[in-house]
Amino acid sequence: MRRKIAAANWKMNLRIEQGEALLEGLLSKNIELKPHQHAVFAVPFPYLTMARDKVAGRANYAVAAQNCSHKESGAYTGEVSAEMLQSVNIPFVVLGHSERREYFNESNEMLARKTDLVLSKGMTPVFCCGEALSIREAGMQNTHVEQQLKESLFHLDATQISKLVIAYEPIWAIGTGKTASSEQAQEMHQHIRNVLSARFGPEVANGISILYGGSVKGSNASELFSQPDVDGGLVGGASLQVEDFAQIIMALK
Ligand code: PGA
């Protein structure tokens, strides 16, 4: 069975004591995860080891970085390498979030290099893709997402791509309160799976978890996650609230 994942993306929010309280609040709910279900917390770099220690010993709870450098090591002041994340035992790294693509000029080509580095250190990339509103209005969303996947991931082999998690996040739904309908999400997730299937074969494509992101809340998670190709969510705003994110974890199928 494919992994089902509720991934919190804290973005650049919270002081450390607020982050600690949020994690403690969630963990105190003792939500039991089945073997195929995972709760992942993408926290800011300075909080990674704190969060890692908080979830330690909790089956299927894990921590993610929100980014890493496309350079391996060296004179890149302010950057954090994949190897550094590996050295503090971080299992997941979110790559290519639309905010990084937009505000920090991350290109598909740069993301191919980040993906390689994260995989080479034995960590799981959570690779984000998705289209802006103007692209959807022009009916070009499928081609756009296909191009993101092709340019960043098609150089991988079947074993490597099998280790990835994909997150589809339509930019027009991020932080706007405007969620894609479950039909729109399913349609794109199926398209992504078809694109992966054409390149890597149906068996590989069927094993890859594809998360939906963009205004996922406690109140809509269950409906979204009930779609056959939606394997969970990457959640911003609602992941900063204990009750909301708890509901999202419990909505995993
Ligand atoms: P949102 O953000 O849930 O606040 O829309 C999702 C994301 O950007 O990952």
Tab-separated table of C-alpha atoms and ligand atoms in Angstrom:
chain	number	residue	atom	x	y	z
A	1	MET	CA	0.000	0.000	0.000
A	2	ARG	CA	1.213	3.522	-0.787
A	3	ARG	CA	2.366	5.680	2.117
A	4	LYS	CA	-0.270	8.183	3.244
A	5	ILE	CA	1.298	11.331	4.624
A	6	ALA	CA	0.096	14.394	6.515
A	7	ALA	CA	2.960	16.866	6.187
A	8	ALA	CA	3.015	20.117	8.143
A	9	ASN	CA	4.834	23.022	6.525
A	10	TRP	CA	5.462	25.644	9.181
A	11	LYS	CA	7.179	27.939	6.661
A	12	MET	CA	8.827	30.951	8.372
A	13	ASN	CA	6.509	30.994	11.369
A	14	LEU	CA	6.702	30.525	15.149
A	15	ARG	CA	9.339	31.096	17.781
A	16	ILE	CA	10.954	27.928	19.091
A	17	GLU	CA	8.850	27.845	22.267
A	18	GLN	CA	5.703	28.130	20.159
A	19	GLY	CA	6.912	25.320	17.930
A	20	GLU	CA	7.633	23.161	20.962
A	21	ALA	CA	4.174	23.826	22.359
A	22	LEU	CA	2.574	22.986	19.010
A	23	LEU	CA	4.408	19.659	18.764
A	24	GLU	CA	3.716	18.814	22.393
A	25	GLY	CA	0.026	19.599	21.911
A	26	LEU	CA	-0.183	17.321	18.904
A	27	LEU	CA	1.831	14.478	20.365
A	28	SER	CA	-0.211	14.573	23.571
A	29	LYS	CA	-3.204	13.540	21.488
A	30	ASN	CA	-1.503	10.168	20.958
A	31	ILE	CA	-2.937	9.751	17.477
A	32	GLU	CA	-1.989	6.219	16.456
A	33	LEU	CA	-0.729	5.862	12.936
A	34	LYS	CA	-1.111	2.654	10.943
A	35	PRO	CA	2.094	1.281	9.385
A	36	HIS	CA	1.393	3.025	6.043
A	37	GLN	CA	0.463	6.376	7.641
A	38	HIS	CA	2.970	9.117	8.453
A	39	ALA	CA	2.919	12.545	10.094
A	40	VAL	CA	5.809	14.745	8.983
A	41	PHE	CA	6.759	18.192	10.305
A	42	ALA	CA	8.682	20.503	7.982
A	43	VAL	CA	10.116	23.001	10.422
A	44	PRO	CA	12.619	25.865	10.076
A	45	PHE	CA	16.292	24.832	10.152
A	46	PRO	CA	17.052	26.019	13.718
A	47	TYR	CA	14.218	23.863	15.071
A	48	LEU	CA	15.064	20.609	13.275
A	49	THR	CA	16.892	18.884	16.106
A	50	MET	CA	14.333	20.048	18.673
A	51	ALA	CA	11.514	18.625	16.532
A	52	ARG	CA	13.484	15.457	15.796
A	53	ASP	CA	13.942	14.853	19.524
A	54	LYS	CA	10.262	15.530	20.272
A	55	VAL	CA	9.021	12.932	17.760
A	56	ALA	CA	11.732	10.395	18.661
A	57	GLY	CA	10.201	7.081	19.660
A	58	ARG	CA	6.829	7.926	18.094
A	59	ALA	CA	6.211	5.430	15.319
A	60	ASN	CA	5.741	7.096	11.918
A	61	TYR	CA	6.169	10.640	13.187
A	62	ALA	CA	9.094	12.366	11.467
A	63	VAL	CA	10.712	15.677	10.717
A	64	ALA	CA	11.513	17.377	7.398
A	65	ALA	CA	13.668	20.289	6.333
A	66	GLN	CA	11.948	22.880	4.134
A	67	ASN	CA	14.845	23.202	1.695
A	68	CYS	CA	18.503	22.447	1.141
A	69	SER	CA	21.275	23.815	-1.025
A	70	HIS	CA	21.876	22.712	-4.599
A	71	LYS	CA	25.588	22.819	-3.808
A	72	GLU	CA	27.300	19.926	-2.110
A	73	SER	CA	29.563	21.863	0.297
A	74	GLY	CA	31.996	24.723	0.441
A	75	ALA	CA	32.017	28.514	0.333
A	76	TYR	CA	28.261	29.167	0.133
A	77	THR	CA	27.581	31.381	3.151
A	78	GLY	CA	24.133	30.894	4.617
A	79	GLU	CA	23.364	27.660	2.777
A	80	VAL	CA	22.479	24.325	4.397
A	81	SER	CA	23.611	21.185	2.590
A	82	ALA	CA	21.882	17.843	2.198
A	83	GLU	CA	24.810	16.261	3.985
A	84	MET	CA	24.309	18.535	7.015
A	85	LEU	CA	20.689	17.441	7.206
A	86	GLN	CA	21.722	13.804	6.911
A	87	SER	CA	24.254	14.312	9.693
A	88	VAL	CA	21.484	15.376	12.098
A	89	ASN	CA	19.252	12.469	11.009
A	90	ILE	CA	16.545	14.313	9.137
A	91	PRO	CA	14.665	11.838	6.912
A	92	PHE	CA	12.682	14.186	4.613
A	93	VAL	CA	13.502	17.376	2.681
A	94	VAL	CA	10.844	19.494	0.978
A	95	LEU	CA	12.127	20.687	-2.398
A	96	GLY	CA	10.831	23.222	-4.898
A	97	HIS	CA	7.998	24.716	-2.905
A	98	SER	CA	6.347	27.383	-5.075
A	99	GLU	CA	7.488	30.077	-2.633
A	100	ARG	CA	11.096	29.012	-3.206
A	101	ARG	CA	10.562	28.889	-6.961
A	102	GLU	CA	8.969	32.348	-6.935
A	103	TYR	CA	10.978	34.307	-4.349
A	104	PHE	CA	14.333	32.525	-4.578
A	105	ASN	CA	14.381	31.779	-8.291
A	106	GLU	CA	14.600	28.019	-7.987
A	107	SER	CA	14.523	26.505	-11.451
A	108	ASN	CA	13.593	23.002	-12.535
A	109	GLU	CA	17.250	22.416	-13.321
A	110	MET	CA	18.398	23.543	-9.873
A	111	LEU	CA	15.770	21.279	-8.324
A	112	ALA	CA	17.137	18.330	-10.284
A	113	ARG	CA	20.459	18.923	-8.519
A	114	LYS	CA	18.821	19.276	-5.104
A	115	THR	CA	16.887	16.055	-5.689
A	116	ASP	CA	20.104	14.212	-6.565
A	117	LEU	CA	21.864	15.480	-3.441
A	118	VAL	CA	18.992	14.577	-1.113
A	119	LEU	CA	18.700	11.091	-2.615
A	120	SER	CA	22.455	10.560	-2.485
A	121	LYS	CA	22.331	11.127	1.273
A	122	GLY	CA	19.574	8.549	1.707
A	123	MET	CA	16.842	11.067	2.506
A	124	THR	CA	13.382	11.408	0.943
A	125	PRO	CA	12.680	14.468	-1.192
A	126	VAL	CA	9.143	15.831	-1.007
A	127	PHE	CA	9.163	17.318	-4.483
A	128	CYS	CA	6.644	20.142	-4.999
A	129	CYS	CA	5.048	21.050	-8.291
A	130	GLY	CA	2.026	23.092	-9.322
A	131	GLU	CA	0.755	25.869	-11.551
A	132	ALA	CA	-0.095	29.556	-11.121
A	133	LEU	CA	-3.641	30.804	-11.664
A	134	SER	CA	-2.855	32.290	-15.087
A	135	ILE	CA	-1.621	28.894	-16.276
A	136	ARG	CA	-4.765	27.142	-15.071
A	137	GLU	CA	-6.941	29.807	-16.656
A	138	ALA	CA	-5.141	29.189	-19.933
A	139	GLY	CA	-5.814	25.452	-19.526
A	140	MET	CA	-2.079	24.712	-19.521
A	141	GLN	CA	-1.779	23.186	-16.036
A	142	ASN	CA	-1.151	19.625	-17.193
A	143	THR	CA	1.640	20.611	-19.572
A	144	HIS	CA	3.169	22.905	-16.968
A	145	VAL	CA	3.331	20.267	-14.233
A	146	GLU	CA	4.550	17.667	-16.717
A	147	GLN	CA	7.420	19.959	-17.649
A	148	GLN	CA	8.361	20.472	-13.991
A	149	LEU	CA	8.484	16.706	-13.488
A	150	LYS	CA	10.392	16.083	-16.711
A	151	GLU	CA	13.057	18.711	-16.146
A	152	SER	CA	13.669	17.890	-12.489
A	153	LEU	CA	13.026	14.157	-12.200
A	154	PHE	CA	13.193	12.311	-15.501
A	155	HIS	CA	16.959	11.795	-15.264
A	156	LEU	CA	16.411	9.558	-12.211
A	157	ASP	CA	16.202	5.784	-12.460
A	158	ALA	CA	13.264	3.697	-11.238
A	159	THR	CA	14.878	2.911	-7.882
A	160	GLN	CA	15.554	6.589	-7.209
A	161	ILE	CA	12.134	7.908	-8.215
A	162	SER	CA	10.501	5.249	-6.016
A	163	LYS	CA	12.027	6.976	-2.996
A	164	LEU	CA	10.339	10.312	-3.771
A	165	VAL	CA	7.166	11.825	-2.442
A	166	ILE	CA	5.476	14.308	-4.791
A	167	ALA	CA	3.370	17.234	-3.589
A	168	TYR	CA	0.991	18.901	-6.032
A	169	GLU	CA	0.256	22.433	-4.887
A	170	PRO	CA	-1.688	24.734	-7.187
A	171	ILE	CA	-0.273	28.185	-6.372
A	172	TRP	CA	-3.729	29.772	-6.552
A	173	ALA	CA	-4.812	27.588	-3.635
A	174	ILE	CA	-1.851	28.248	-1.318
A	175	GLY	CA	-2.699	30.422	1.648
A	176	THR	CA	-5.733	31.778	-0.172
A	177	GLY	CA	-8.424	29.726	1.511
A	178	LYS	CA	-9.376	28.608	-1.992
A	179	THR	CA	-8.898	24.836	-2.124
A	180	ALA	CA	-8.850	22.922	-5.369
A	181	SER	CA	-11.982	20.810	-5.501
A	182	SER	CA	-11.382	17.161	-4.792
A	183	GLU	CA	-12.148	16.498	-8.490
A	184	GLN	CA	-9.517	19.034	-9.605
A	185	ALA	CA	-6.990	17.499	-7.212
A	186	GLN	CA	-7.766	13.954	-8.338
A	187	GLU	CA	-7.562	14.943	-12.005
A	188	MET	CA	-4.071	16.413	-11.587
A	189	HIS	CA	-2.839	13.628	-9.324
A	190	GLN	CA	-3.935	11.086	-11.912
A	191	HIS	CA	-2.168	13.101	-14.592
A	192	ILE	CA	1.024	13.150	-12.510
A	193	ARG	CA	0.786	9.392	-12.011
A	194	ASN	CA	0.279	8.898	-15.757
A	195	VAL	CA	3.320	11.043	-16.537
A	196	LEU	CA	5.407	9.029	-14.058
A	197	SER	CA	3.993	5.795	-15.429
A	198	ALA	CA	4.945	6.665	-19.010
A	199	ARG	CA	8.553	7.270	-17.936
A	200	PHE	CA	9.085	4.766	-15.106
A	201	GLY	CA	6.375	2.154	-15.659
A	202	PRO	CA	3.002	1.626	-13.952
A	203	GLU	CA	4.301	-0.376	-11.033
A	204	VAL	CA	6.748	2.333	-9.988
A	205	ALA	CA	4.181	5.105	-10.560
A	206	ASN	CA	1.580	3.291	-8.476
A	207	GLY	CA	3.938	3.139	-5.530
A	208	ILE	CA	4.671	6.876	-5.371
A	209	SER	CA	2.750	8.949	-2.838
A	210	ILE	CA	1.303	12.169	-4.236
A	211	LEU	CA	0.217	14.751	-1.664
A	212	TYR	CA	-2.125	17.654	-2.284
A	213	GLY	CA	-1.341	21.103	-0.884
A	214	GLY	CA	-3.229	24.379	-0.884
A	215	SER	CA	-5.600	25.405	1.897
A	216	VAL	CA	-6.007	21.908	3.307
A	217	LYS	CA	-7.904	22.164	6.594
A	218	GLY	CA	-9.384	19.854	9.153
A	219	SER	CA	-12.744	20.376	7.519
A	220	ASN	CA	-11.789	19.441	3.936
A	221	ALA	CA	-8.988	16.892	4.450
A	222	SER	CA	-11.196	13.850	4.564
A	223	GLU	CA	-12.928	14.679	1.275
A	224	LEU	CA	-9.599	15.398	-0.462
A	225	PHE	CA	-7.905	12.288	0.936
A	226	SER	CA	-10.784	10.085	-0.183
A	227	GLN	CA	-9.724	10.583	-3.816
A	228	PRO	CA	-7.928	7.507	-5.150
A	229	ASP	CA	-4.721	9.316	-6.170
A	230	VAL	CA	-4.530	11.778	-3.266
A	231	ASP	CA	-2.206	10.226	-0.687
A	232	GLY	CA	-2.305	12.949	1.926
A	233	GLY	CA	-1.493	16.628	2.187
A	234	LEU	CA	1.214	19.258	2.538
A	235	VAL	CA	-0.334	21.743	4.908
A	236	GLY	CA	0.699	25.315	5.686
A	237	GLY	CA	-1.693	27.512	7.681
A	238	ALA	CA	-3.718	24.719	9.270
A	239	SER	CA	-0.562	22.945	10.448
A	240	LEU	CA	0.023	25.775	12.928
A	241	GLN	CA	-3.122	24.813	14.851
A	242	VAL	CA	-3.128	21.701	17.023
A	243	GLU	CA	-6.794	20.839	16.519
A	244	ASP	CA	-6.788	21.438	12.787
A	245	PHE	CA	-3.635	19.450	12.095
A	246	ALA	CA	-4.757	16.624	14.398
A	247	GLN	CA	-7.941	16.377	12.348
A	248	ILE	CA	-5.860	16.276	9.158
A	249	ILE	CA	-3.697	13.443	10.485
A	250	MET	CA	-6.821	11.534	11.463
A	251	ALA	CA	-8.251	12.028	7.969
A	252	LEU	CA	-5.468	9.909	6.416
A	253	LYS	CA	-6.914	6.815	4.779
B	1	PGA	P1	-1.557	26.468	2.922
B	1	PGA	O1	-0.052	26.207	2.394
B	1	PGA	O2	-2.024	25.179	3.520
B	1	PGA	O3	-1.424	27.558	3.922
B	1	PGA	O4	-2.365	26.848	1.724
B	1	PGA	C1	0.289	24.998	1.800
B	1	PGA	C2	1.738	25.020	1.400
B	1	PGA	O5	2.202	26.062	0.920
B	1	PGA	O6	2.476	24.021	1.557
